[in-house]
Amino acid sequence: MGQTPTSDDLRNRLVDEILQDVRLTADVERAMRTVHREAFLPGIDLEEAYVDQAVSIKDNPLGGPLPLSCASVPSVVGMMLSQLEVQPGDDILEIGAGTGYNAALLAELAGDNGHVTSIDIDSDVALHARTMLDRAGYRHVHVMERDGLIGAPENAPYDRMLAAVGLWDVPAAWWGQLGNGGRLVLPLRWRGQTRSVALTRHGDTLVSEGMELCGFVPIIGQDGEKTTALNIDGTISVIHDEDQAVDAGALGNCLTTTGIEVMSGQRIGGEESFDGVWLRATATDDRVCRLQVMPDALAQELLLRPAIPGRSPILIDRDSLAYLVVRREGVDPQRPHRLGAAAYGPHAGELAQDLIGHIEAWGTARTAVPRLSITPAKSAVAAGPGHVISKPESRLRLTY
């Protein structure tokens, strides 16, 4: 019989696995090899604590599909902390206390001369984080029950701010709390997709230093993203921003017609990501949002199968729509799948060609990401290149 692995064994094994797919800074790797994740997940089996997966700590009281709070996927935690680039002595604000594990990692990164403030709107979650941090020896971390949209101005300015909850907009209150030259990392959602964006403040502008695909529990208090069902039982829906007009009746009717498929010239391998198509489309096209198709709709063959049924980019325009599909064609063993568009409605052909255009544009530089700059909504719109998306509290500009 083999020896039972210890906490150190499991922790190091997990970090080794993460390093195969995620580039961690040396300081983040050290912190993740130091902090005991199981100490923040009481009642969880030791080996389960060191699996690269999220762990819910409080269910959503409204009965939604996502938990109110959870311990994030460790590889995502490491990725975001690497984006944050914490320096010894930094003052840090974390929005979304979760289990307290993130705050412990931040405390390790900031060192003895740094300071970490972690806030959460839910009293139970804040108490859990406080209790676990105390037990693990991180009593110097400041935990507060506080609305994340307000932040913690009493400990500002911060050198680093990290949101461990999904944001649809950048709260106006945060601008007065991040110091000039400081860095903000947050899971930001626009046009139905979420990216962990690293932003550096330059005066009244936040400028991106990189972005990575991710998914997070949304912050409480922002409702600019809407879900509109396209059929009676809600098994087909679009998730869209509040500035995007969605005619549920017209789009639902178009799905009762015969759809068309148009294939692009872009092929992908079995494990190759194509989420960049979606990102590329958001930088030029205000019609792109997210299609969500439930298993029942697929089983009934209510529409042609989307690329990823739960989350595929879709273009919507009045009474017509077009969304991303992937079809296997065995002519190229290295890249056996071809990307294309399925479309419905009177303008199906036009929308399909527009989506093909986004696919082909992505295909010319598959790993390229746009430069994202964010300014307060109250500021004047500056002239310049790029595509602007306006939200109530901020303005996003995407430029390739």
Coordinates of C-alpha atoms in Angstrom, one line a residue:
M1 CA 0.0 0.0 0.0
G2 CA 1.2 3.5 -0.9
Q3 CA 1.7 6.1 1.8
T4 CA -1.3 8.5 2.2
P5 CA -0.4 11.9 0.7
T6 CA 0.0 14.8 3.1
S7 CA -1.4 18.3 2.7
D8 CA 2.0 19.4 1.5
D9 CA 2.1 16.6 -1.1
L10 CA -1.3 17.4 -2.4
R11 CA -0.7 21.2 -2.5
N12 CA 2.5 20.8 -4.4
R13 CA 1.0 18.3 -6.8
L14 CA -1.9 20.8 -7.5
V15 CA 0.5 23.7 -8.2
D16 CA 2.6 21.4 -10.4
E17 CA -0.6 20.6 -12.4
I18 CA -1.5 24.2 -12.7
L19 CA 1.9 25.2 -14.0
Q20 CA 1.4 22.8 -17.0
D21 CA -1.4 25.1 -18.3
V22 CA -1.1 28.5 -16.5
R23 CA 1.9 30.8 -16.3
L24 CA 2.3 31.8 -12.6
T25 CA 4.8 34.4 -11.3
A26 CA 7.4 33.0 -9.0
D27 CA 5.8 34.9 -6.0
V28 CA 2.4 33.5 -6.7
E29 CA 3.7 30.0 -7.1
R30 CA 5.5 30.3 -3.7
A31 CA 2.3 31.6 -2.1
M32 CA 0.2 28.8 -3.5
R33 CA 2.7 26.3 -2.2
T34 CA 2.6 27.9 1.2
V35 CA -1.1 28.6 2.1
H36 CA -3.2 25.6 3.1
R37 CA -6.4 25.7 1.1
E38 CA -8.0 23.0 3.2
A39 CA -7.8 25.4 6.2
F40 CA -10.4 27.6 4.5
L41 CA -12.7 24.7 3.6
P42 CA -13.7 23.0 6.8
G43 CA -15.6 19.7 6.3
I44 CA -14.1 19.1 2.9
D45 CA -12.1 16.0 2.3
L46 CA -8.3 16.8 2.1
E47 CA -7.9 15.5 -1.4
E48 CA -11.0 17.3 -2.6
A49 CA -9.5 20.6 -1.3
Y50 CA -6.6 20.1 -3.7
V51 CA -8.6 19.4 -6.9
D52 CA -8.6 22.2 -9.4
Q53 CA -12.3 23.0 -9.0
A54 CA -14.5 25.5 -7.3
V55 CA -16.2 24.7 -4.0
S56 CA -19.5 26.3 -3.0
I57 CA -19.6 27.7 0.6
K58 CA -23.1 29.3 0.4
D59 CA -26.0 28.6 -1.9
N60 CA -27.9 31.4 -3.6
P61 CA -30.9 32.2 -1.4
L62 CA -32.8 33.2 -4.5
G63 CA -32.4 29.7 -5.9
G64 CA -30.3 30.8 -8.9
P65 CA -28.0 28.4 -10.7
L66 CA -24.8 30.0 -9.3
P67 CA -23.9 29.9 -5.6
L68 CA -23.8 33.1 -3.6
S69 CA -20.2 32.5 -2.7
C70 CA -17.5 29.9 -3.4
A71 CA -13.8 29.1 -3.3
S72 CA -12.7 29.8 -6.8
V73 CA -10.9 27.3 -9.1
P74 CA -7.3 27.4 -7.9
S75 CA -5.8 27.7 -11.4
V76 CA -8.0 30.8 -12.0
V77 CA -6.9 32.2 -8.6
G78 CA -3.3 31.8 -9.6
M79 CA -3.9 33.3 -13.0
M80 CA -5.6 36.4 -11.5
L81 CA -3.0 36.9 -8.8
S82 CA -0.2 36.7 -11.4
Q83 CA -2.1 39.4 -13.4
L84 CA -2.3 41.5 -10.2
E85 CA 1.5 41.7 -9.8
V86 CA 1.5 42.4 -6.1
Q87 CA 4.6 44.0 -4.7
P88 CA 5.9 43.6 -1.1
G89 CA 4.4 46.4 1.0
D90 CA 1.4 46.9 -1.2
D91 CA -2.0 48.1 0.2
I92 CA -4.6 45.8 -1.3
L93 CA -8.4 45.7 -1.5
E94 CA -10.1 42.4 -2.3
I95 CA -13.8 42.6 -3.3
G96 CA -15.5 39.3 -2.5
A97 CA -14.0 37.7 0.6
G98 CA -15.2 34.1 -0.2
T99 CA -13.5 31.6 2.0
G100 CA -10.6 33.9 3.0
Y101 CA -8.1 31.8 1.0
N102 CA -7.5 34.5 -1.6
A103 CA -6.9 37.1 1.2
A104 CA -4.3 34.7 2.7
L105 CA -2.5 34.4 -0.6
L106 CA -2.6 38.2 -1.0
A107 CA -1.2 38.6 2.6
E108 CA 1.7 36.3 1.6
L109 CA 2.4 38.3 -1.5
A110 CA 2.2 41.7 0.2
G111 CA 4.5 40.6 3.1
D112 CA 4.8 42.0 6.6
N113 CA 4.8 45.6 5.5
G114 CA 1.7 45.2 3.3
H115 CA -1.9 45.4 4.2
V116 CA -4.9 43.5 2.9
T117 CA -8.6 44.6 3.2
S118 CA -11.2 42.0 2.1
I119 CA -14.9 42.9 1.9
D120 CA -18.1 41.0 1.3
I121 CA -21.7 42.0 1.3
D122 CA -22.9 38.8 3.0
S123 CA -22.5 38.7 6.8
D124 CA -22.1 34.9 6.8
V125 CA -19.4 34.9 4.2
A126 CA -17.5 37.7 5.9
L127 CA -17.7 35.9 9.2
H128 CA -16.5 32.6 7.6
A129 CA -13.5 34.4 6.0
R130 CA -12.7 36.2 9.2
T131 CA -12.8 32.9 11.2
M132 CA -10.8 30.9 8.8
L133 CA -8.1 33.6 8.4
D134 CA -7.8 33.8 12.2
R135 CA -7.4 30.1 12.5
A136 CA -4.8 30.0 9.7
G137 CA -2.7 32.8 11.4
Y138 CA -3.7 35.7 9.1
R139 CA -5.3 37.9 11.8
H140 CA -3.7 41.0 10.3
V141 CA -6.0 40.8 7.3
H142 CA -8.9 43.3 7.6
V143 CA -12.2 41.7 6.8
M144 CA -15.3 43.9 6.5
E145 CA -19.0 43.3 5.8
R146 CA -19.5 45.8 3.0
D147 CA -21.1 46.3 -0.4
G148 CA -18.4 45.6 -2.9
L149 CA -19.8 48.3 -5.2
I150 CA -18.9 50.9 -2.5
G151 CA -15.4 49.5 -1.8
A152 CA -13.6 50.5 1.4
P153 CA -12.6 54.1 1.1
E154 CA -11.4 54.3 4.7
N155 CA -8.3 52.3 3.9
A156 CA -7.7 53.9 0.4
P157 CA -5.7 54.6 -1.7
Y158 CA -4.8 51.1 -2.7
D159 CA -1.9 49.9 -4.8
R160 CA -3.8 46.9 -5.9
M161 CA -7.5 46.0 -6.2
L162 CA -8.8 42.5 -6.9
A163 CA -12.4 41.6 -7.6
A164 CA -13.2 37.9 -6.9
V165 CA -16.8 38.5 -8.2
G166 CA -18.0 39.1 -11.7
L167 CA -18.5 42.8 -12.6
W168 CA -20.7 44.1 -15.5
D169 CA -19.6 47.7 -14.9
V170 CA -16.7 49.4 -13.1
P171 CA -18.3 51.2 -10.1
A172 CA -17.7 54.9 -9.9
A173 CA -16.8 54.6 -6.3
W174 CA -13.7 52.6 -7.1
W175 CA -12.0 55.4 -9.0
G176 CA -11.3 57.3 -5.8
Q177 CA -9.8 54.3 -4.2
L178 CA -7.2 53.0 -6.7
G179 CA -4.0 55.0 -6.7
N180 CA -2.5 56.4 -9.8
G181 CA -0.3 53.7 -11.3
G182 CA -2.2 51.1 -9.3
R183 CA -3.5 47.9 -10.8
L184 CA -7.1 46.6 -10.8
V185 CA -7.9 43.0 -11.8
L186 CA -11.5 42.1 -12.2
P187 CA -13.7 39.6 -14.1
L188 CA -15.4 42.0 -16.4
R189 CA -18.5 41.0 -18.5
W190 CA -19.5 42.6 -21.7
R191 CA -21.6 41.3 -24.6
G192 CA -22.3 38.0 -22.8
Q193 CA -18.7 36.9 -22.2
T194 CA -16.3 37.4 -19.2
R195 CA -12.6 38.2 -19.2
S196 CA -10.3 38.6 -16.2
V197 CA -8.8 41.9 -17.2
A198 CA -5.6 43.5 -15.7
L199 CA -5.9 47.2 -15.8
T200 CA -3.4 49.9 -14.8
R201 CA -4.6 53.4 -13.8
H202 CA -3.2 56.3 -15.8
G203 CA -5.0 59.4 -14.5
D204 CA -8.7 59.0 -15.5
T205 CA -8.1 56.0 -17.7
L206 CA -7.7 52.3 -16.9
V207 CA -5.6 50.6 -19.5
S208 CA -5.5 46.8 -20.0
E209 CA -2.2 44.9 -19.6
G210 CA -3.8 41.6 -20.7
M211 CA -7.0 39.6 -20.4
E212 CA -8.0 35.9 -19.9
L213 CA -11.2 34.0 -20.3
C214 CA -12.9 33.2 -17.0
G215 CA -16.3 32.9 -15.2
F216 CA -17.3 34.2 -11.8
V217 CA -20.3 34.5 -9.5
P218 CA -21.8 38.0 -10.3
I219 CA -21.6 40.8 -7.8
I220 CA -24.9 41.7 -6.1
G221 CA -26.3 45.0 -7.2
Q222 CA -25.6 45.2 -10.9
D223 CA -28.4 44.3 -13.3
G224 CA -27.3 45.7 -16.7
E225 CA -27.2 42.2 -18.2
K226 CA -30.6 40.7 -19.2
T227 CA -31.8 37.2 -20.1
T228 CA -34.6 37.0 -22.7
A229 CA -36.3 33.7 -23.5
L230 CA -37.0 33.0 -27.2
N231 CA -39.4 30.2 -26.6
I232 CA -42.3 29.5 -24.2
D233 CA -40.4 27.0 -22.0
G234 CA -37.3 29.1 -21.8
T235 CA -35.0 26.4 -23.2
I236 CA -33.6 28.9 -25.7
S237 CA -32.5 32.3 -24.6
V238 CA -30.1 35.1 -25.2
I239 CA -28.1 36.9 -22.5
H240 CA -27.6 40.5 -23.6
D241 CA -26.6 43.9 -22.3
E242 CA -29.3 46.5 -21.5
D243 CA -28.4 48.7 -24.5
Q244 CA -29.1 45.8 -26.9
A245 CA -32.7 45.7 -28.3
V246 CA -34.0 42.1 -28.3
D247 CA -37.4 41.4 -29.8
A248 CA -38.2 38.1 -28.2
G249 CA -41.3 37.5 -30.3
A250 CA -39.7 38.2 -33.6
L251 CA -36.6 36.1 -32.8
G252 CA -38.7 33.3 -31.5
N253 CA -40.8 33.2 -34.6
C254 CA -37.7 33.1 -36.8
L255 CA -36.5 29.9 -35.1
T256 CA -39.7 28.2 -36.4
T257 CA -38.3 28.7 -40.0
T258 CA -35.7 26.6 -41.7
G259 CA -32.2 27.6 -40.7
I260 CA -29.1 27.9 -43.0
E261 CA -25.5 27.0 -42.4
V262 CA -22.5 28.9 -43.8
M263 CA -19.0 27.6 -43.1
S264 CA -15.9 29.7 -42.9
G265 CA -12.4 28.8 -44.0
Q266 CA -11.2 28.5 -40.4
R267 CA -10.4 25.1 -38.9
I268 CA -9.5 24.2 -35.4
G269 CA -8.0 21.3 -33.5
G270 CA -9.9 19.3 -31.0
E271 CA -8.5 21.2 -28.0
E272 CA -8.0 24.5 -29.7
S273 CA -9.9 27.4 -28.1
F274 CA -12.1 29.6 -30.4
D275 CA -13.4 32.0 -27.7
G276 CA -11.4 34.7 -29.4
V277 CA -14.0 34.8 -32.1
W278 CA -16.5 36.2 -29.6
L279 CA -13.9 38.7 -28.2
R280 CA -13.0 39.9 -31.6
A281 CA -16.7 40.4 -32.5
T282 CA -17.3 42.6 -29.4
A283 CA -14.6 45.0 -30.6
T284 CA -16.6 46.1 -33.7
D285 CA -20.2 44.8 -33.5
D286 CA -22.9 45.9 -31.0
R287 CA -25.2 43.0 -32.1
V288 CA -23.2 40.3 -30.4
C289 CA -24.4 38.6 -27.2
R290 CA -24.7 35.1 -25.8
L291 CA -26.9 32.2 -26.9
Q292 CA -27.9 29.7 -24.3
V293 CA -29.6 26.4 -25.4
M294 CA -30.7 23.9 -22.8
P295 CA -30.5 20.1 -23.4
D296 CA -34.3 19.8 -23.9
A297 CA -34.1 22.1 -26.9
L298 CA -31.3 20.2 -28.4
A299 CA -33.1 16.9 -27.9
Q300 CA -36.1 18.3 -29.7
E301 CA -33.9 19.6 -32.5
L302 CA -35.5 23.0 -32.2
L303 CA -32.5 24.6 -33.9
L304 CA -29.1 23.6 -35.4
R305 CA -26.6 22.7 -32.7
P306 CA -24.5 25.7 -31.5
A307 CA -20.8 25.5 -31.0
I308 CA -21.2 25.4 -27.2
P309 CA -24.9 25.0 -26.4
G310 CA -24.6 26.8 -23.0
R311 CA -22.6 29.8 -24.2
S312 CA -22.1 30.6 -27.9
P313 CA -21.7 34.0 -29.5
I314 CA -24.8 35.1 -31.4
L315 CA -25.6 38.2 -33.6
I316 CA -29.2 39.4 -33.2
D317 CA -30.8 42.0 -35.5
R318 CA -34.6 42.6 -35.1
D319 CA -36.2 39.4 -36.6
S320 CA -33.0 37.5 -37.5
L321 CA -30.1 35.8 -35.8
A322 CA -26.9 34.0 -36.5
Y323 CA -24.7 32.0 -34.1
L324 CA -21.4 30.1 -34.1
V325 CA -21.3 26.5 -35.0
V326 CA -18.6 23.9 -35.2
R327 CA -18.8 21.0 -37.6
R328 CA -16.4 18.1 -38.0
E329 CA -14.8 17.6 -41.4
G330 CA -12.1 14.9 -41.5
V331 CA -10.0 16.3 -44.4
D332 CA -7.3 17.7 -42.0
P333 CA -6.4 15.4 -39.1
Q334 CA -4.6 18.2 -37.3
R335 CA -7.6 20.6 -37.5
P336 CA -10.6 18.4 -38.1
H337 CA -13.3 20.9 -37.1
R338 CA -14.5 23.9 -39.2
L339 CA -16.1 27.0 -37.7
G340 CA -19.2 28.5 -39.3
A341 CA -22.6 30.2 -38.7
A342 CA -26.1 28.9 -38.4
A343 CA -28.7 31.6 -39.1
Y344 CA -32.5 32.1 -39.1
G345 CA -34.9 34.8 -40.2
P346 CA -35.4 37.1 -43.2
H347 CA -31.9 38.4 -43.0
A348 CA -30.2 35.1 -42.2
G349 CA -27.9 35.2 -45.1
E350 CA -26.6 38.7 -44.3
L351 CA -26.1 37.9 -40.6
A352 CA -24.4 34.6 -41.3
Q353 CA -21.9 36.5 -43.6
D354 CA -21.3 39.1 -40.9
L355 CA -20.5 36.3 -38.4
I356 CA -18.2 34.6 -40.9
G357 CA -16.4 38.0 -41.2
H358 CA -15.7 37.9 -37.4
I359 CA -14.5 34.3 -37.7
E360 CA -12.1 35.1 -40.5
A361 CA -10.8 38.3 -38.8
W362 CA -10.0 36.1 -35.7
G363 CA -8.3 33.6 -37.9
T364 CA -5.7 36.1 -39.1
A365 CA -4.4 36.5 -35.5
R366 CA -5.9 33.8 -33.3
T367 CA -4.1 34.7 -30.1
A368 CA -4.5 38.5 -30.4
V369 CA -6.4 40.4 -27.7
P370 CA -7.6 43.9 -27.9
R371 CA -6.4 46.9 -25.9
L372 CA -9.1 47.8 -23.5
S373 CA -9.3 51.3 -22.0
I374 CA -11.9 52.3 -19.5
T375 CA -12.9 55.8 -18.5
P376 CA -15.6 57.1 -16.1
A377 CA -19.0 57.5 -17.8
K378 CA -19.1 61.2 -16.8
S379 CA -15.9 62.0 -18.8
A380 CA -16.0 63.3 -22.3
V381 CA -15.8 60.8 -25.1
A382 CA -12.3 61.1 -26.5
A383 CA -11.7 60.9 -30.2
G384 CA -9.6 58.0 -31.4
P385 CA -9.6 54.5 -32.8
G386 CA -11.5 51.6 -31.4
H387 CA -15.1 50.6 -30.6
V388 CA -16.9 52.2 -27.6
I389 CA -19.3 50.4 -25.3
S390 CA -21.1 52.7 -22.9
K391 CA -22.3 51.6 -19.5
P392 CA -24.0 53.6 -16.7
E393 CA -20.8 54.1 -14.7
S394 CA -18.0 53.5 -17.2
R395 CA -17.1 53.6 -20.9
L396 CA -15.1 50.7 -22.5
R397 CA -13.0 51.2 -25.6
L398 CA -11.7 48.2 -27.5
T399 CA -8.9 48.5 -30.1
Y400 CA -7.1 45.8 -32.1

